[in-house]
């Protein structure tokens, strides 16, 4: 049973009995659609352990606590926007993390639409409107005139690898 499995995982992580009871009540209320061990993960053997942990993090620590008193039809676009604003005000999550939780919510609500529980997905991002704007990542690179100094400063065992990466224009993950 997915609910029992989720309850055990919460207990193993040291989640208080009151919080476990609240989360299980919400899971039952929402027909399992927000359960980390339920529909979003069922039949998905391709998901790695880290992905499942990310799902559990988004659902268990952010979405469930916020939407705990919302039956599925009460999760409207306005409520999704309220969630997004509340997470921004909290200041605990970076914009990319807030967007991850919004993506997870949208995936769950897509399933709710597919199963006929709600007519449309209020978390669907039309034109990115539901997402938090993320700052562009700061990219660093080595200028050609800096390469020799980098190679000289690098440990001997890394010099060949660094020279190949720089010479071929590769990123570290592409070697």
Coordinates of N, CA and C in Angstrom, one line a residue:
X1 N 0.8 -1.2 0.0 CA 0.0 0.0 0.0 C 0.9 1.2 0.0
X2 N 0.6 2.2 -0.9 CA 1.5 3.3 -1.1 C 1.4 4.2 0.1
X3 N 0.2 4.4 0.8 CA 0.1 5.2 2.0 C 1.0 4.7 3.1
X4 N 0.9 3.4 3.3 CA 1.7 2.8 4.4 C 3.2 2.9 4.2
X5 N 3.6 2.7 2.9 CA 5.0 2.9 2.6 C 5.5 4.3 2.8
X6 N 4.6 5.3 2.4 CA 5.0 6.7 2.6 C 5.0 7.0 4.1
X7 N 4.1 6.5 4.9 CA 4.1 6.7 6.4 C 5.4 6.2 7.0
X8 N 5.8 5.0 6.5 CA 7.0 4.4 7.1 C 8.2 5.3 6.7
X9 N 8.3 5.8 5.5 CA 9.4 6.6 5.1 C 9.4 7.9 5.9
X10 N 8.3 8.5 6.2 CA 8.2 9.7 7.0 C 8.7 9.4 8.4
X11 N 8.3 8.2 9.0 CA 8.7 7.8 10.3 C 10.2 7.6 10.3
X12 N 10.7 7.0 9.3 CA 12.2 6.7 9.3 C 13.0 8.0 9.2
X13 N 12.4 9.0 8.6 CA 13.1 10.3 8.5 C 12.9 11.2 9.7
X14 N 12.2 10.6 10.7 CA 12.0 11.4 12.0 C 10.9 12.4 11.9
X15 N 10.0 12.3 11.0 CA 8.9 13.3 10.9 C 8.0 13.0 12.1
X16 N 7.6 14.1 12.8 CA 6.7 13.9 14.0 C 5.4 13.2 13.6
X17 N 4.8 12.6 14.7 CA 3.6 11.8 14.5 C 2.5 12.8 14.0
X18 N 2.4 14.0 14.5 CA 1.3 14.9 14.1 C 1.5 15.3 12.7
X19 N 2.7 15.5 12.2 CA 2.9 15.9 10.8 C 2.6 14.7 9.9
X20 N 3.0 13.5 10.3 CA 2.7 12.3 9.6 C 1.2 12.1 9.4
X21 N 0.5 12.3 10.5 CA -1.0 12.2 10.5 C -1.6 13.2 9.5
X22 N -1.1 14.5 9.6 CA -1.6 15.5 8.7 C -1.3 15.1 7.2
X23 N -0.1 14.7 6.9 CA 0.2 14.4 5.5 C -0.5 13.2 5.0
X24 N -0.8 12.2 5.9 CA -1.5 11.0 5.4 C -3.0 11.4 5.2
X25 N -3.5 12.3 6.0 CA -4.9 12.8 5.8 C -5.0 13.5 4.5
X26 N -4.1 14.3 4.2 CA -4.1 15.0 2.9 C -4.0 14.1 1.7
X27 N -3.1 13.1 1.9 CA -2.9 12.1 0.8 C -4.2 11.4 0.5
X28 N -4.9 11.0 1.5 CA -6.2 10.4 1.3 C -7.2 11.3 0.7
X29 N -7.2 12.6 1.2 CA -8.2 13.6 0.7 C -8.0 13.8 -0.8
X30 N -6.7 13.9 -1.2 CA -6.4 14.2 -2.6 C -6.4 12.9 -3.5
X31 N -6.9 11.8 -3.0 CA -7.0 10.6 -3.8 C -5.6 10.1 -4.2
X32 N -4.6 10.4 -3.4 CA -3.2 10.0 -3.7 C -2.5 10.7 -4.7
X33 N -3.1 11.8 -5.3 CA -2.4 12.5 -6.4 C -1.2 13.3 -5.9
X34 N -1.1 13.6 -4.7 CA 0.1 14.3 -4.2 C 1.1 13.4 -3.4
X35 N 0.8 12.1 -3.5 CA 1.7 11.2 -2.7 C 3.0 10.9 -3.4
X36 N 4.1 11.1 -2.8 CA 5.4 10.8 -3.5 C 5.5 9.4 -3.9
X37 N 4.9 8.5 -3.2 CA 5.0 7.1 -3.6 C 3.8 6.6 -4.4
X38 N 3.0 7.5 -4.9 CA 1.8 7.1 -5.6 C 1.9 7.3 -7.1
X39 N 0.9 7.8 -7.7 CA 0.8 7.8 -9.2 C 2.0 8.5 -9.9
X40 N 2.5 9.6 -9.5 CA 3.6 10.2 -10.3 C 4.8 9.3 -10.4
X41 N 5.0 8.3 -9.5 CA 6.1 7.4 -9.6 C 5.8 6.0 -10.0
X42 N 4.5 5.6 -10.0 CA 4.2 4.3 -10.4 C 4.5 4.0 -11.8
X43 N 5.0 2.8 -12.1 CA 5.3 2.4 -13.5 C 6.4 3.2 -14.1
X44 N 7.3 3.8 -13.3 CA 8.4 4.6 -13.8 C 9.7 4.0 -13.3
X45 N 10.0 2.8 -13.8 CA 11.3 2.2 -13.3 C 12.5 2.9 -13.8
X46 N 12.3 3.8 -14.8 CA 13.5 4.6 -15.3 C 13.9 5.7 -14.3
X47 N 13.1 6.0 -13.3 CA 13.5 7.1 -12.4 C 14.6 6.6 -11.5
X48 N 15.6 7.4 -11.3 CA 16.7 7.1 -10.4 C 16.4 7.5 -9.0
X49 N 17.1 7.0 -8.1 CA 16.9 7.3 -6.7 C 16.9 8.7 -6.4
X50 N 17.8 9.5 -7.0 CA 17.9 10.9 -6.7 C 16.6 11.6 -7.2
X51 N 16.1 11.2 -8.4 CA 14.9 11.8 -8.9 C 13.7 11.5 -8.0
X52 N 13.6 10.3 -7.4 CA 12.6 10.0 -6.5 C 12.7 10.9 -5.2
X53 N 13.9 11.0 -4.8 CA 14.2 11.9 -3.6 C 13.7 13.3 -3.9
X54 N 14.0 13.8 -5.1 CA 13.6 15.2 -5.5 C 12.1 15.3 -5.5
X55 N 11.4 14.2 -6.0 CA 9.9 14.2 -6.0 C 9.4 14.3 -4.5
X56 N 10.0 13.4 -3.7 CA 9.6 13.4 -2.3 C 9.8 14.7 -1.6
X57 N 11.0 15.4 -1.9 CA 11.3 16.7 -1.3 C 10.2 17.7 -1.7
X58 N 9.9 17.8 -3.0 CA 9.0 18.8 -3.5 C 7.6 18.5 -2.9
X59 N 7.2 17.3 -3.0 CA 5.8 17.0 -2.6 C 5.7 17.0 -1.0
X60 N 6.6 16.3 -0.3 CA 6.5 16.2 1.1 C 6.8 17.4 1.9
X61 N 7.7 18.2 1.4 CA 8.2 19.4 2.2 C 7.6 20.7 1.8
X62 N 7.1 20.8 0.6 CA 6.6 22.1 0.1 C 5.1 22.0 -0.4
X63 N 4.8 21.1 -1.3 CA 3.5 21.1 -1.9 C 2.4 20.6 -0.9
X64 N 2.7 19.5 -0.2 CA 1.7 19.0 0.7 C 1.4 19.9 1.9
X65 N 2.5 20.5 2.5 CA 2.2 21.4 3.6 C 1.3 22.6 3.2
X66 N 1.6 23.1 2.0 CA 0.8 24.3 1.5 C -0.6 23.9 1.1
X67 N -0.8 22.9 0.4 CA -2.1 22.5 -0.2 C -2.8 21.5 0.7
X68 N -2.4 21.3 1.9 CA -3.0 20.3 2.7 C -4.5 20.4 3.0
X69 N -5.0 21.6 2.9 CA -6.5 21.8 3.2 C -7.2 22.1 1.9
X70 N -6.6 21.8 0.7 CA -7.2 22.0 -0.6 C -7.7 20.7 -1.2
X71 N -9.0 20.5 -1.4 CA -9.4 19.4 -2.2 C -9.0 19.7 -3.7
X72 N -8.8 18.7 -4.5 CA -8.3 19.0 -5.9 C -9.0 20.1 -6.6
X73 N -10.4 20.2 -6.6 CA -11.0 21.3 -7.3 C -10.7 22.7 -6.7
X74 N -10.2 22.8 -5.5 CA -9.9 24.1 -4.9 C -8.5 24.5 -5.2
X75 N -7.7 23.7 -5.9 CA -6.4 24.1 -6.4 C -6.6 24.9 -7.7
X76 N -6.7 26.2 -7.6 CA -6.9 27.0 -8.8 C -5.6 27.7 -9.2
X77 N -5.7 28.4 -10.3 CA -4.5 29.2 -10.8 C -4.2 30.2 -9.8
X78 N -5.2 30.8 -9.1 CA -4.9 31.8 -8.1 C -4.2 31.2 -6.9
X79 N -4.6 30.0 -6.5 CA -3.9 29.3 -5.4 C -2.5 28.9 -5.8
X80 N -2.3 28.5 -7.0 CA -0.9 28.2 -7.5 C 0.0 29.5 -7.4
X81 N -0.6 30.6 -7.8 CA 0.1 31.9 -7.8 C 0.4 32.3 -6.3
X82 N -0.6 32.0 -5.5 CA -0.4 32.3 -4.0 C 0.8 31.4 -3.4
X83 N 0.8 30.2 -3.8 CA 1.9 29.3 -3.4 C 3.3 29.8 -3.9
X84 N 3.3 30.2 -5.1 CA 4.6 30.7 -5.7 C 5.0 32.0 -5.0
X85 N 4.1 32.9 -4.7 CA 4.4 34.1 -4.0 C 4.9 33.8 -2.5
X86 N 4.2 32.9 -1.9 CA 4.5 32.5 -0.5 C 5.9 31.9 -0.4
X87 N 6.3 31.0 -1.4 CA 7.6 30.4 -1.4 C 8.7 31.5 -1.6
X88 N 8.4 32.5 -2.5 CA 9.3 33.6 -2.7 C 9.5 34.4 -1.5
X89 N 8.4 34.7 -0.8 CA 8.5 35.5 0.5 C 9.3 34.8 1.6
X90 N 9.1 33.4 1.6 CA 9.8 32.7 2.6 C 11.3 32.9 2.5
X91 N 11.8 33.0 1.3 CA 13.2 33.2 1.1 C 14.1 32.0 1.3
X92 N 13.5 30.8 1.5 CA 14.3 29.6 1.8 C 14.7 28.9 0.5
X93 N 14.0 29.1 -0.6 CA 14.3 28.4 -1.8 C 14.7 29.4 -2.9
X94 N 15.6 28.9 -3.7 CA 16.1 29.7 -4.9 C 15.0 29.6 -5.9
X95 N 14.9 30.6 -6.9 CA 13.9 30.5 -7.9 C 13.9 29.2 -8.6
X96 N 15.0 28.5 -8.9 CA 15.0 27.3 -9.6 C 14.4 26.2 -8.8
X97 N 14.5 26.2 -7.5 CA 13.9 25.2 -6.6 C 12.4 25.4 -6.5
X98 N 11.9 26.7 -6.5 CA 10.5 27.0 -6.5 C 9.9 26.4 -7.8
X99 N 10.6 26.7 -8.9 CA 10.1 26.2 -10.2 C 10.1 24.7 -10.3
X100 N 11.0 24.0 -9.6 CA 11.0 22.5 -9.5 C 9.7 22.1 -8.8
X101 N 9.3 22.7 -7.7 CA 8.1 22.3 -7.0 C 6.9 22.6 -7.9
X102 N 6.9 23.7 -8.6 CA 5.8 24.1 -9.5 C 5.7 23.0 -10.7
X103 N 6.8 22.6 -11.2 CA 6.8 21.6 -12.2 C 6.2 20.3 -11.7
X104 N 6.6 19.9 -10.4 CA 6.1 18.7 -9.8 C 4.5 18.8 -9.6
X105 N 4.1 20.0 -9.1 CA 2.6 20.2 -9.0 C 1.9 20.0 -10.3
X106 N 2.5 20.6 -11.3 CA 1.9 20.6 -12.6 C 1.8 19.1 -13.1
X107 N 2.8 18.3 -12.9 CA 2.8 16.9 -13.3 C 1.7 16.2 -12.6
X108 N 1.6 16.4 -11.3 CA 0.6 15.7 -10.5 C -0.8 16.1 -11.0
X109 N -1.0 17.4 -11.2 CA -2.4 17.9 -11.7 C -2.7 17.4 -13.1
X110 N -1.6 17.2 -13.9 CA -1.9 16.6 -15.2 C -2.5 15.2 -15.1
X111 N -2.0 14.5 -14.1 CA -2.6 13.2 -13.9 C -4.0 13.3 -13.4
X112 N -4.2 14.3 -12.5 CA -5.6 14.5 -12.0 C -6.6 14.8 -13.2
X113 N -6.1 15.5 -14.1 CA -6.9 15.8 -15.3 C -7.1 14.5 -16.1
X114 N -6.0 13.8 -16.3 CA -6.2 12.5 -17.1 C -7.2 11.6 -16.5
X115 N -7.2 11.5 -15.1 CA -8.1 10.6 -14.4 C -9.5 11.2 -14.2
X116 N -9.7 12.4 -14.7 CA -11.0 13.1 -14.7 C -11.4 13.7 -13.3
X117 N -10.4 13.9 -12.4 CA -10.7 14.5 -11.1 C -10.9 16.0 -11.2
X118 N -10.3 16.7 -12.2 CA -10.4 18.1 -12.4 C -10.4 18.4 -13.9
X119 N -11.1 19.5 -14.4 CA -11.2 19.7 -15.8 C -10.0 20.2 -16.5
X120 N -9.1 20.9 -15.8 CA -7.9 21.5 -16.4 C -6.8 21.6 -15.3
X121 N -5.6 21.8 -15.8 CA -4.5 21.9 -14.9 C -4.2 23.4 -14.5
X122 N -4.5 23.8 -13.3 CA -4.3 25.2 -12.9 C -2.8 25.6 -12.8
X123 N -1.9 24.6 -12.7 CA -0.5 24.8 -12.6 C 0.3 24.8 -13.9
X124 N -0.4 24.6 -15.0 CA 0.2 24.5 -16.3 C 0.8 25.9 -16.6
X125 N 2.0 25.9 -17.0 CA 2.7 27.2 -17.3 C 2.5 27.6 -18.7
X126 N 1.6 28.5 -19.0 CA 1.4 29.1 -20.3 C 2.4 30.2 -20.5
X127 N 3.4 30.0 -21.4 CA 4.3 31.1 -21.6 C 5.2 31.4 -20.4
X128 N 5.3 30.5 -19.5 CA 6.2 30.7 -18.4 C 5.6 31.6 -17.3
X129 N 4.4 32.0 -17.4 CA 3.8 32.9 -16.4 C 3.7 32.3 -15.0
X130 N 3.6 31.0 -14.9 CA 3.6 30.4 -13.5 C 4.9 30.2 -12.9
X131 N 6.0 30.4 -13.6 CA 7.3 30.2 -13.1 C 7.9 31.4 -12.5
X132 N 8.9 31.2 -11.6 CA 9.6 32.3 -11.1 C 10.8 32.6 -12.0
X133 N 11.1 33.9 -12.3 CA 12.2 34.2 -13.1 C 13.5 33.8 -12.5
X134 N 14.3 33.1 -13.2 CA 15.6 32.7 -12.7 C 16.7 33.6 -13.3
X135 N 17.7 34.0 -12.4 CA 18.8 34.8 -13.0 C 19.6 33.9 -13.9
X136 N 20.2 34.5 -14.9 CA 21.0 33.7 -15.9 C 22.2 33.2 -15.1
X137 N 22.6 31.9 -15.4 CA 23.8 31.4 -14.6 C 25.0 32.1 -15.1
X138 N 25.9 32.3 -14.1 CA 27.2 33.0 -14.4 C 28.1 31.9 -15.0
X139 N 28.5 32.1 -16.2 CA 29.4 31.1 -16.8 C 30.9 31.7 -16.8
X140 N 31.8 30.8 -16.4 CA 33.2 31.2 -16.4 C 33.9 30.3 -17.4
X141 N 35.0 30.9 -18.0 CA 35.8 30.1 -18.9 C 37.2 30.7 -18.8
X142 N 38.1 30.0 -19.5 CA 39.5 30.3 -19.5 C 39.8 31.0 -20.8
X143 N 40.3 32.2 -20.7 CA 40.7 32.9 -21.9 C 42.0 32.2 -22.4
X144 N 42.2 32.3 -23.8 CA 43.4 31.6 -24.3 C 44.7 32.1 -23.6
X145 N 44.8 33.4 -23.2 CA 46.1 33.8 -22.6 C 46.2 33.3 -21.2
X146 N 45.1 32.8 -20.6 CA 45.2 32.3 -19.2 C 45.5 30.8 -19.2
X147 N 45.4 30.1 -20.3 CA 45.5 28.7 -20.3 C 46.8 28.1 -19.8
X148 N 47.9 28.7 -20.3 CA 49.2 28.3 -19.9 C 49.4 28.4 -18.3
X149 N 48.9 29.5 -17.8 CA 49.0 29.7 -16.3 C 48.2 28.6 -15.6
X150 N 47.0 28.3 -16.1 CA 46.2 27.3 -15.5 C 46.9 25.9 -15.6
X151 N 47.4 25.6 -16.7 CA 48.1 24.3 -16.9 C 49.4 24.2 -15.9
X152 N 50.1 25.3 -15.8 CA 51.3 25.3 -14.9 C 50.9 25.2 -13.5
X153 N 49.7 25.7 -13.1 CA 49.3 25.7 -11.7 C 48.6 24.3 -11.3
X154 N 48.2 23.6 -12.4 CA 47.4 22.4 -12.1 C 48.4 21.3 -11.7
X155 N 47.9 20.3 -10.9 CA 48.7 19.1 -10.5 C 49.1 18.4 -11.8
X156 N 50.2 17.8 -11.8 CA 50.8 17.2 -13.0 C 49.8 16.2 -13.6
X157 N 49.1 15.4 -12.8 CA 48.3 14.4 -13.3 C 47.0 14.9 -14.0
X158 N 46.7 16.2 -13.8 CA 45.5 16.8 -14.4 C 45.8 17.6 -15.7
X159 N 47.1 17.9 -15.9 CA 47.5 18.8 -17.0 C 47.0 18.2 -18.4
X160 N 47.2 17.0 -18.6 CA 46.8 16.4 -19.9 C 45.3 16.5 -20.2
X161 N 44.6 16.2 -19.1 CA 43.1 16.3 -19.2 C 42.7 17.7 -19.5
X162 N 43.2 18.6 -18.7 CA 42.9 20.0 -18.9 C 43.2 20.5 -20.3
X163 N 44.4 20.1 -20.8 CA 44.8 20.5 -22.1 C 43.9 20.0 -23.2
X164 N 43.4 18.7 -23.0 CA 42.5 18.2 -24.0 C 41.2 18.9 -23.9
X165 N 40.7 19.1 -22.7 CA 39.4 19.9 -22.6 C 39.5 21.2 -23.2
X166 N 40.5 22.0 -22.9 CA 40.7 23.3 -23.5 C 40.9 23.3 -25.0
X167 N 41.7 22.4 -25.5 CA 42.0 22.3 -26.9 C 40.9 21.9 -27.7
X168 N 40.0 21.0 -27.2 CA 38.8 20.6 -28.0 C 37.6 21.4 -27.7
X169 N 37.7 22.3 -26.7 CA 36.5 23.1 -26.4 C 35.4 22.3 -25.7
X170 N 35.8 21.3 -24.9 CA 34.9 20.4 -24.2 C 34.6 20.9 -22.8
X171 N 33.4 20.6 -22.3 CA 33.1 20.8 -20.9 C 33.6 19.5 -20.2
X172 N 33.7 19.6 -18.8 CA 34.2 18.5 -18.0 C 33.4 17.3 -18.3
X173 N 32.1 17.4 -18.3 CA 31.2 16.2 -18.5 C 31.3 15.6 -19.9
X174 N 31.9 16.2 -20.8 CA 32.0 15.7 -22.2 C 33.2 14.9 -22.4
X175 N 34.1 14.8 -21.5 CA 35.4 14.1 -21.7 C 35.2 12.6 -21.6

